[in-house]
Short mmCIF file of C-alpha atoms in Angstrom, two decimals:
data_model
loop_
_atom_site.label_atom_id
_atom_site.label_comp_id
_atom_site.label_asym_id
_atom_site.label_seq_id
_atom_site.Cartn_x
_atom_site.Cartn_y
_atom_site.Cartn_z
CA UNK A 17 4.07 8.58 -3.44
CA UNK A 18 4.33 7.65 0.15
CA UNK A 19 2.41 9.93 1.93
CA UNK A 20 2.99 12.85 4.29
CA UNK A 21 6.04 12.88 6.62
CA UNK A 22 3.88 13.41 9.44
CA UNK A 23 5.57 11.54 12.76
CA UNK A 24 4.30 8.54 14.70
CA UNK A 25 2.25 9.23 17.82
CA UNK A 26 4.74 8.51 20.33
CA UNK A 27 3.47 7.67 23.82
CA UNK A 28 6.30 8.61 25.96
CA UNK A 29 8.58 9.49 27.96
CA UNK A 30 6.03 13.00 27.98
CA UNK A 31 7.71 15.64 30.25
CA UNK A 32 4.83 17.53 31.84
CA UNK A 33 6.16 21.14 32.98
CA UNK A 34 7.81 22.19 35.79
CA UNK A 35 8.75 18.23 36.18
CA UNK A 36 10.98 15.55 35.60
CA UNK A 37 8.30 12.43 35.72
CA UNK A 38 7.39 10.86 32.69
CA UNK A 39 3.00 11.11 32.19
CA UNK A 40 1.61 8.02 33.57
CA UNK A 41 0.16 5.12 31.21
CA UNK A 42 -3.35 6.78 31.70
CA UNK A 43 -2.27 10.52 30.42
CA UNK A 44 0.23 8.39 27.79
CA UNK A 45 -3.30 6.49 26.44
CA UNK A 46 -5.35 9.90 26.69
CA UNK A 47 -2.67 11.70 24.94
CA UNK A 48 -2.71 9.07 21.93
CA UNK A 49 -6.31 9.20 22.14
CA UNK A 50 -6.00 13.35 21.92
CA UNK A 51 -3.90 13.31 18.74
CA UNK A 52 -5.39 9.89 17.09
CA UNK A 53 -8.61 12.08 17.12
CA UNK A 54 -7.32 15.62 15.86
CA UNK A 55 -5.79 13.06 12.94
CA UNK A 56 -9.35 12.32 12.34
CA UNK A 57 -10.77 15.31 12.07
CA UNK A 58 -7.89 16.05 9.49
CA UNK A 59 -8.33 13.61 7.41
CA UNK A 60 -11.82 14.46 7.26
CA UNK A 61 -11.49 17.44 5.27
CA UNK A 62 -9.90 14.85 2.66
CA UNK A 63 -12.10 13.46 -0.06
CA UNK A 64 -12.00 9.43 0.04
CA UNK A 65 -10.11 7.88 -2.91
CA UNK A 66 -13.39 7.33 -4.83
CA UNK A 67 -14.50 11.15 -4.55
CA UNK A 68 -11.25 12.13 -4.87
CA UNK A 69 -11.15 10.04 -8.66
CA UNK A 70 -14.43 11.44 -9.67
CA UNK A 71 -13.13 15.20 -8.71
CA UNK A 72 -9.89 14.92 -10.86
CA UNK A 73 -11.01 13.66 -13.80
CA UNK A 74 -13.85 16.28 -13.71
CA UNK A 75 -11.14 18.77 -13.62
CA UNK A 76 -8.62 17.37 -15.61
CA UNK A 77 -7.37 18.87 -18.74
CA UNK A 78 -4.66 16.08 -20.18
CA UNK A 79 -5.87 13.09 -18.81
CA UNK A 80 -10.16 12.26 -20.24
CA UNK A 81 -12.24 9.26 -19.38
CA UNK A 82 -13.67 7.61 -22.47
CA UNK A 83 -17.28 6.76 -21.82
CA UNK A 84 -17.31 3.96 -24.43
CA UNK A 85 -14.08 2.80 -24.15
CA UNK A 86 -14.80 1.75 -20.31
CA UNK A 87 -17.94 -0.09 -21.75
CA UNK A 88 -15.99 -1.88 -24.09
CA UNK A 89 -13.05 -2.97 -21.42
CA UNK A 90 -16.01 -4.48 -18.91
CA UNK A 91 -18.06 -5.99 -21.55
CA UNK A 92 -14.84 -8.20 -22.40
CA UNK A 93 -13.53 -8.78 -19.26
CA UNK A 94 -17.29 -9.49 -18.02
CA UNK A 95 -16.61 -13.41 -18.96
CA UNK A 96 -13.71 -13.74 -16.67
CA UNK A 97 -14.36 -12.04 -13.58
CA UNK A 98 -16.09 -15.44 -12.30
CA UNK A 99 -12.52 -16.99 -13.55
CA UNK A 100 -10.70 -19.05 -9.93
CA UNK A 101 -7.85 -16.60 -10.19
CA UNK A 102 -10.00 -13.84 -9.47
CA UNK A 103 -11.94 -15.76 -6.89
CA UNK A 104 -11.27 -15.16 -3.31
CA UNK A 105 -8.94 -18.15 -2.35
CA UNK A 106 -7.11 -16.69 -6.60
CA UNK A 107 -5.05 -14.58 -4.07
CA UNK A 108 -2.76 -17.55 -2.43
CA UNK A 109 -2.71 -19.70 -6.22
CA UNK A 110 -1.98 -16.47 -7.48
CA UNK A 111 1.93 -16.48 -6.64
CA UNK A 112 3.75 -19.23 -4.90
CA UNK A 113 5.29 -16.52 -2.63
CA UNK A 114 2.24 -15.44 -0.81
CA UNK A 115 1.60 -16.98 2.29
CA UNK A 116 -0.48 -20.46 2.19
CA UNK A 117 -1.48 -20.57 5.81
CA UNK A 118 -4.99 -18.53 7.67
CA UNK A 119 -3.11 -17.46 11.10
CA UNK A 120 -1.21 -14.39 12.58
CA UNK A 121 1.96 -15.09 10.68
CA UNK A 122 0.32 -14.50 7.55
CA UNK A 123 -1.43 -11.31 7.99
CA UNK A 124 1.90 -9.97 9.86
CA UNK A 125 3.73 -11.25 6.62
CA UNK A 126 0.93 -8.99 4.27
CA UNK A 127 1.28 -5.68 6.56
CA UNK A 128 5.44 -6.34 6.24
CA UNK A 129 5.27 -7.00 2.36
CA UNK A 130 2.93 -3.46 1.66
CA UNK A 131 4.26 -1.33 3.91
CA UNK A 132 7.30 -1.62 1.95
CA UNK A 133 5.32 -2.14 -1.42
CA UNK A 134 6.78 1.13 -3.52
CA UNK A 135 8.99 1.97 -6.02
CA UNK A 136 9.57 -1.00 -8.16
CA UNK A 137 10.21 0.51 -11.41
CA UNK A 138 13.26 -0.54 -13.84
CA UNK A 139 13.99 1.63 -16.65
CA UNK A 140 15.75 -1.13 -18.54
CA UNK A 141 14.46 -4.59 -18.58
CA UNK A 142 17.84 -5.94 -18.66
CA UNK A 143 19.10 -4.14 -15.82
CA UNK A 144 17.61 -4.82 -12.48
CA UNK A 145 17.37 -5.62 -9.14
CA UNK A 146 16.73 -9.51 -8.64
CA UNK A 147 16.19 -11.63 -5.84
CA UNK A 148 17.10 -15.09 -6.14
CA UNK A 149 14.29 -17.69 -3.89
CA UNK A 150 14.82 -21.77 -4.16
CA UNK A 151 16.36 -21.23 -7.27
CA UNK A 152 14.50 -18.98 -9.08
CA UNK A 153 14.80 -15.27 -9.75
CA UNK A 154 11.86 -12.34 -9.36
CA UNK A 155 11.87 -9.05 -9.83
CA UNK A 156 9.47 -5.96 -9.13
CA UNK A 157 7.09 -6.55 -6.12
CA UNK A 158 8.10 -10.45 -6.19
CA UNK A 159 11.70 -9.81 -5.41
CA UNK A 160 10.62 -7.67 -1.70
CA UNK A 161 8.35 -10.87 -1.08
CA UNK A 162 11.16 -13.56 -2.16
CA UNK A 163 13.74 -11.17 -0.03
CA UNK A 164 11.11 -11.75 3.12
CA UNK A 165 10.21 -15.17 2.46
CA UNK A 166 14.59 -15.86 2.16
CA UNK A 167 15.12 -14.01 5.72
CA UNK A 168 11.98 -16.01 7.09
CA UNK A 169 14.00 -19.13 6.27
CA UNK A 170 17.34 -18.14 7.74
CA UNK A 171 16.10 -17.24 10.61
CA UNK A 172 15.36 -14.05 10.51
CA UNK A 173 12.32 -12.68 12.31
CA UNK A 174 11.72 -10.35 9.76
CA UNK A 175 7.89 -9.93 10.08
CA UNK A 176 7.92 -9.17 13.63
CA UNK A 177 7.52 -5.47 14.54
CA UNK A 178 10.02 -6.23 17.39
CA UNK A 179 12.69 -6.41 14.88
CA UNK A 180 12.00 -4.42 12.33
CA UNK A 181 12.03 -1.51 14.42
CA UNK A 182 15.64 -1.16 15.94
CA UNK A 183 16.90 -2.71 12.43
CA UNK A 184 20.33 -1.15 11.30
CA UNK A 185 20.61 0.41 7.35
CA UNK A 186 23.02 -2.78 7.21
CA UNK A 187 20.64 -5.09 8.61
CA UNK A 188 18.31 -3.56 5.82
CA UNK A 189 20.56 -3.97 2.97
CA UNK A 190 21.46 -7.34 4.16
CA UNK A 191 17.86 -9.29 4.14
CA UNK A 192 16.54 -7.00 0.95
CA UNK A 193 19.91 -7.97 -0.99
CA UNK A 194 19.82 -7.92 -4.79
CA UNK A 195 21.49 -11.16 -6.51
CA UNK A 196 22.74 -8.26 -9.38
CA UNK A 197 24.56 -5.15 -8.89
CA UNK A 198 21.44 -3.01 -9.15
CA UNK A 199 20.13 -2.61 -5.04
CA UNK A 200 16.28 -2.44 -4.44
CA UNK A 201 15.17 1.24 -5.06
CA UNK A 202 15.16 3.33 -2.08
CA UNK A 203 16.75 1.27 0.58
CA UNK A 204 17.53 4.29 2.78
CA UNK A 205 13.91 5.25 2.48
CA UNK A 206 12.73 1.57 3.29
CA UNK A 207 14.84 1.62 6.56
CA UNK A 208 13.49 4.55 8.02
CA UNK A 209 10.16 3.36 7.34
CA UNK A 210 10.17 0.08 9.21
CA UNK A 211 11.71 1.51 12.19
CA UNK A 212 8.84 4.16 12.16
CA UNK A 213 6.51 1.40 11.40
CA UNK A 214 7.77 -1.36 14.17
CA UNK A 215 8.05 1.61 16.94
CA UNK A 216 4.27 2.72 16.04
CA UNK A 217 3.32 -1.28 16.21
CA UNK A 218 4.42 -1.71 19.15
CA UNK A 219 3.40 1.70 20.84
CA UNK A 220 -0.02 1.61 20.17
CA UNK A 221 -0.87 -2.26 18.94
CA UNK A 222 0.71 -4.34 20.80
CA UNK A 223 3.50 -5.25 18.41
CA UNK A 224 1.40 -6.61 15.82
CA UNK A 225 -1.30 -6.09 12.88
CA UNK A 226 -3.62 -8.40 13.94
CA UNK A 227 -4.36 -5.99 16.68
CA UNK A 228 -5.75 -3.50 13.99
CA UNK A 229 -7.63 -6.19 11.77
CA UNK A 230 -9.52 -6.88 15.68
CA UNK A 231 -9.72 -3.68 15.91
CA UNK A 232 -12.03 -3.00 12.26
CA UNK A 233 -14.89 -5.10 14.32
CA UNK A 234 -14.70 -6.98 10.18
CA UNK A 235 -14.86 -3.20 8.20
CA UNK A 236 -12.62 -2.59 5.57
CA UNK A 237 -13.64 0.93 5.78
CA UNK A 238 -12.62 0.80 9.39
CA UNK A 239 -9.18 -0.96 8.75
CA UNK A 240 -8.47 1.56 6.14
CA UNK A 241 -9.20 4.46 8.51
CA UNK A 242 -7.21 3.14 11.45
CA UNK A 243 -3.88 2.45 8.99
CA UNK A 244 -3.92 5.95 7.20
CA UNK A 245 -4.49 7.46 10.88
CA UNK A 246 -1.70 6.22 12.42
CA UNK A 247 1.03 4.75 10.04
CA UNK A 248 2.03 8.20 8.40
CA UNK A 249 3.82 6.30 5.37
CA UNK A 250 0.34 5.39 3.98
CA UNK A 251 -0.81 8.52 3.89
CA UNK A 252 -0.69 9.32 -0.36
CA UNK A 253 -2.98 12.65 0.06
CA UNK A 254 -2.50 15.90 -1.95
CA UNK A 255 -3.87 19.15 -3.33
CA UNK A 256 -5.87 19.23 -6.35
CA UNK A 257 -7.57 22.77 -7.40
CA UNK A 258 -8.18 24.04 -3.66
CA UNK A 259 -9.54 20.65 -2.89
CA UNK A 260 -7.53 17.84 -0.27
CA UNK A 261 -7.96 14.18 -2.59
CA UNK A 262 -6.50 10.92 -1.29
CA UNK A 263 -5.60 8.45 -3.23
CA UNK A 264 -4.95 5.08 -0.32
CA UNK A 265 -3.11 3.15 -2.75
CA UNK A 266 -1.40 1.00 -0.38
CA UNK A 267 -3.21 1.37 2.79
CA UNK A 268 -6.04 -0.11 0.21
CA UNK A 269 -4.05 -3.14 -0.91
CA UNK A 270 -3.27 -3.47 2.62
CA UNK A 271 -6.85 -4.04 3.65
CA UNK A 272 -7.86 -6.27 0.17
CA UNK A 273 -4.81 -8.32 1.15
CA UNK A 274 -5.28 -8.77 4.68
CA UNK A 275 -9.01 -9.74 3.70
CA UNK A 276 -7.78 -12.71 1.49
CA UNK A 277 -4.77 -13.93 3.39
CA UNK A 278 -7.88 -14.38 5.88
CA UNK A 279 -9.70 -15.89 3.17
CA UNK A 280 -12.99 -13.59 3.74
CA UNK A 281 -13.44 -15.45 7.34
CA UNK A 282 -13.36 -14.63 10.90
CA UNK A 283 -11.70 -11.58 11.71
CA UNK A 284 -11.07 -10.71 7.80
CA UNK A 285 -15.10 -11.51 6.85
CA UNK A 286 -15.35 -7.76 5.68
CA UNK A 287 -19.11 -7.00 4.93
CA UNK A 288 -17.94 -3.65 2.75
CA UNK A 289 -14.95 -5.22 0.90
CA UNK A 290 -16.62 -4.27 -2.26
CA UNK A 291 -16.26 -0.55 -0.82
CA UNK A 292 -12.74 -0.38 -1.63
CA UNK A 293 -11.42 1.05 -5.08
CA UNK A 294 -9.34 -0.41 -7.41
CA UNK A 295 -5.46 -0.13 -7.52
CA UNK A 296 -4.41 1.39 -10.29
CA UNK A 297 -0.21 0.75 -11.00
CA UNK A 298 2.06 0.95 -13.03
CA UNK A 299 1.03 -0.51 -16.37
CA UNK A 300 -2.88 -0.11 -15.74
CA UNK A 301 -2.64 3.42 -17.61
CA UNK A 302 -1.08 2.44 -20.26
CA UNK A 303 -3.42 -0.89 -21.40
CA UNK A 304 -6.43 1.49 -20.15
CA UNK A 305 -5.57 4.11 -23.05
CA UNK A 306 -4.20 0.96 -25.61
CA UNK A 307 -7.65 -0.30 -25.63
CA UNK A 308 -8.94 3.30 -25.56
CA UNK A 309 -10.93 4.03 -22.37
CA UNK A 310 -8.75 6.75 -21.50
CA UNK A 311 -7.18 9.32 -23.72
CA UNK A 312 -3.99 11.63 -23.00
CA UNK A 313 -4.16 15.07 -24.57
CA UNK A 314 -0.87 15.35 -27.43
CA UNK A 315 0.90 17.65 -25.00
CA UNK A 316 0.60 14.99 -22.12
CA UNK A 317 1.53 12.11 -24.16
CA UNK A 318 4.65 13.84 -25.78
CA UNK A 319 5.77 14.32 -22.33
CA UNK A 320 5.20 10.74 -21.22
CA UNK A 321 7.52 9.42 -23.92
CA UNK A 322 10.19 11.92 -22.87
CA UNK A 323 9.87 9.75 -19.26
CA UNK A 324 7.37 11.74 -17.52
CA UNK A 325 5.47 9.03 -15.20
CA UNK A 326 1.62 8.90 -14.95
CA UNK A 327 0.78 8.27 -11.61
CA UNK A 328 -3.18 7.35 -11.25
CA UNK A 329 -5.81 6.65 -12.77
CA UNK A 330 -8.06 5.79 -10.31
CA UNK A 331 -11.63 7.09 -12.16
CA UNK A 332 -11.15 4.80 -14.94
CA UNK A 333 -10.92 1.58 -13.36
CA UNK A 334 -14.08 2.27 -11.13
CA UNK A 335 -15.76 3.32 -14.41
CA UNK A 336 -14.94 -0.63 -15.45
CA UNK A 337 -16.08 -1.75 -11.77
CA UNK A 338 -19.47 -0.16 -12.49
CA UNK A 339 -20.02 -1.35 -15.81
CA UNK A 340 -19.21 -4.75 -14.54
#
């Protein structure tokens, strides 16, 4: 899930009635300021991701929380949360793809890598797309970071809103290229959302992210707020028994990302980091109910092994974060 297909807030050319003139910068700025506001009080009337958790799995029929079975998954991974990979500066050991250096470049490269950081998923193993990086191959999430890091050393300013923007489908398939004959997932879908990112970027931030992280004044609460309001395809909201939940996957990485690509200083020192939830993905679910601190009911789980994919589990994992 992507979010809503809500439009960017465009700031001009605005025809007033009656004439021809495009609004002034001034009316432009209030205008943005007009609709970046009646966004607000929208998203309001959403419950934040950790409300949202607690909500569903209050309500939820096929998919239970098992009390215990959280207990037990903290209490042995209790010893390892003080491990160096999970440590702040973990994030840039972590892979050899992320970026190394504290500077601009690096938290454009983060906003770049999860704004585009969906739909990953290979059915077979043996089949996929593959991105080949200084001679080695990755796959999943890896491959979209090898495919930027590979542009980034032909040349290709590929983490610069400037560019991204007014970039061609061809221009698309060309840097995200797949060394098989399986394509990334949702190329098409990828395009349209880096022109609609780029155009927002440099509309209303100057051309860059860094202008948002400034922006936060060092909240991750804030950060979070100002990407769901204005880049549309962060926006993973939804219905849930006449209540509006969010979910902020992405938006969420976003902001834990940007925090340690800054290594927790300056701009990215965010005194509410801890605020965020965790992000639950694709294989979370299934260790959670392996070592049994969530259960699916027998009508859910005969569905799930006809292919039916379980998108969240959100409640859970915070469960863990407590007991920790």
């Amino acid at each position: 899930m992507y979010g809503s297909n809500d439009g960017p807030v465009r700031a001009g050319p605005c025809q007033s009635p009656g004439s021809s003139r495009a609004l002034r910068v001034p009316q432009r700025m209030a205008l943005n300021v007009f609709l970046s506001l009646t966004r607000r009080r929208a998203m309001e009337a959403f419950l934040s991701p950790k409300d949202s958790a607690k909500f569903i799995a209050e309500n939820s029929q096929d998919v239970l929380v098992e009390e215990a079975g959280v207990r037990k998954v903290a209490e042995a991974l209790f010893d390892k949360v003080s491990a160096k990979e999970f440590s702040l500066a973990g994030w840039k050991s972590l892979h050899e793809l992320n970026p190394q250096a504290v500077n601009d470049d690096a938290v454009n490269w983060v906003f770049l890598a999860d704004t585009l950081n969906f739909s990953f998923w290979s059915e077979h193993q043996d089949h996929k797309c593959l991105v080949k990086y200084r001679g080695k191959m990755y796959s999943g999430y890896w491959s979209l970071c090898a495919a930027i890091n590979r542009a980034l050393d032909d040349g290709i300013p590929i983490t610069s809103a400037a560019y991204y923007a007014t970039m061609t489908l061809e221009q698309v398939r060309h840097v995200f290229r797949s060394d098989t004959d399986v394509p990334m997932p949702l190329i098409e879908e990828r395009h349209r959302i880096l022109n609609e990112t780029g155009t927002i970027l440099l509309e209303k931030f100057g051309g860059s992210f860094v202008t948002c992280v400034k922006m936060s004044e060092k909240s991750a609460q804030k950060l979070l707020r100002i990407v769901v309001e204005n880049f549309p395809s962060y926006r993973d909201e939804a219905a849930f028994k006449g209540k509006k939940v969010s979910f902020y996957k992405r938006a969420q990485i976003l902001v834990a990302d940007t925090w340690s690509a800054l290594e927790g200083k300056g701009d990215g020192c965010f005194g509410d980091i801890s605020s965020l939830t965790i992000f639950a993905d694709y294989r979370i679910p299934q260790v959670l109910v392996h070592l049994g601190a969530m259960r699916y009911s027998d009508e859910l789980m005969k569905k799930l092994h006809e292919g039916l994919q379980l998108l969240y589990c959100i409640k859970c994992v915070c469960g863990v974060c407590q007991h920790l």
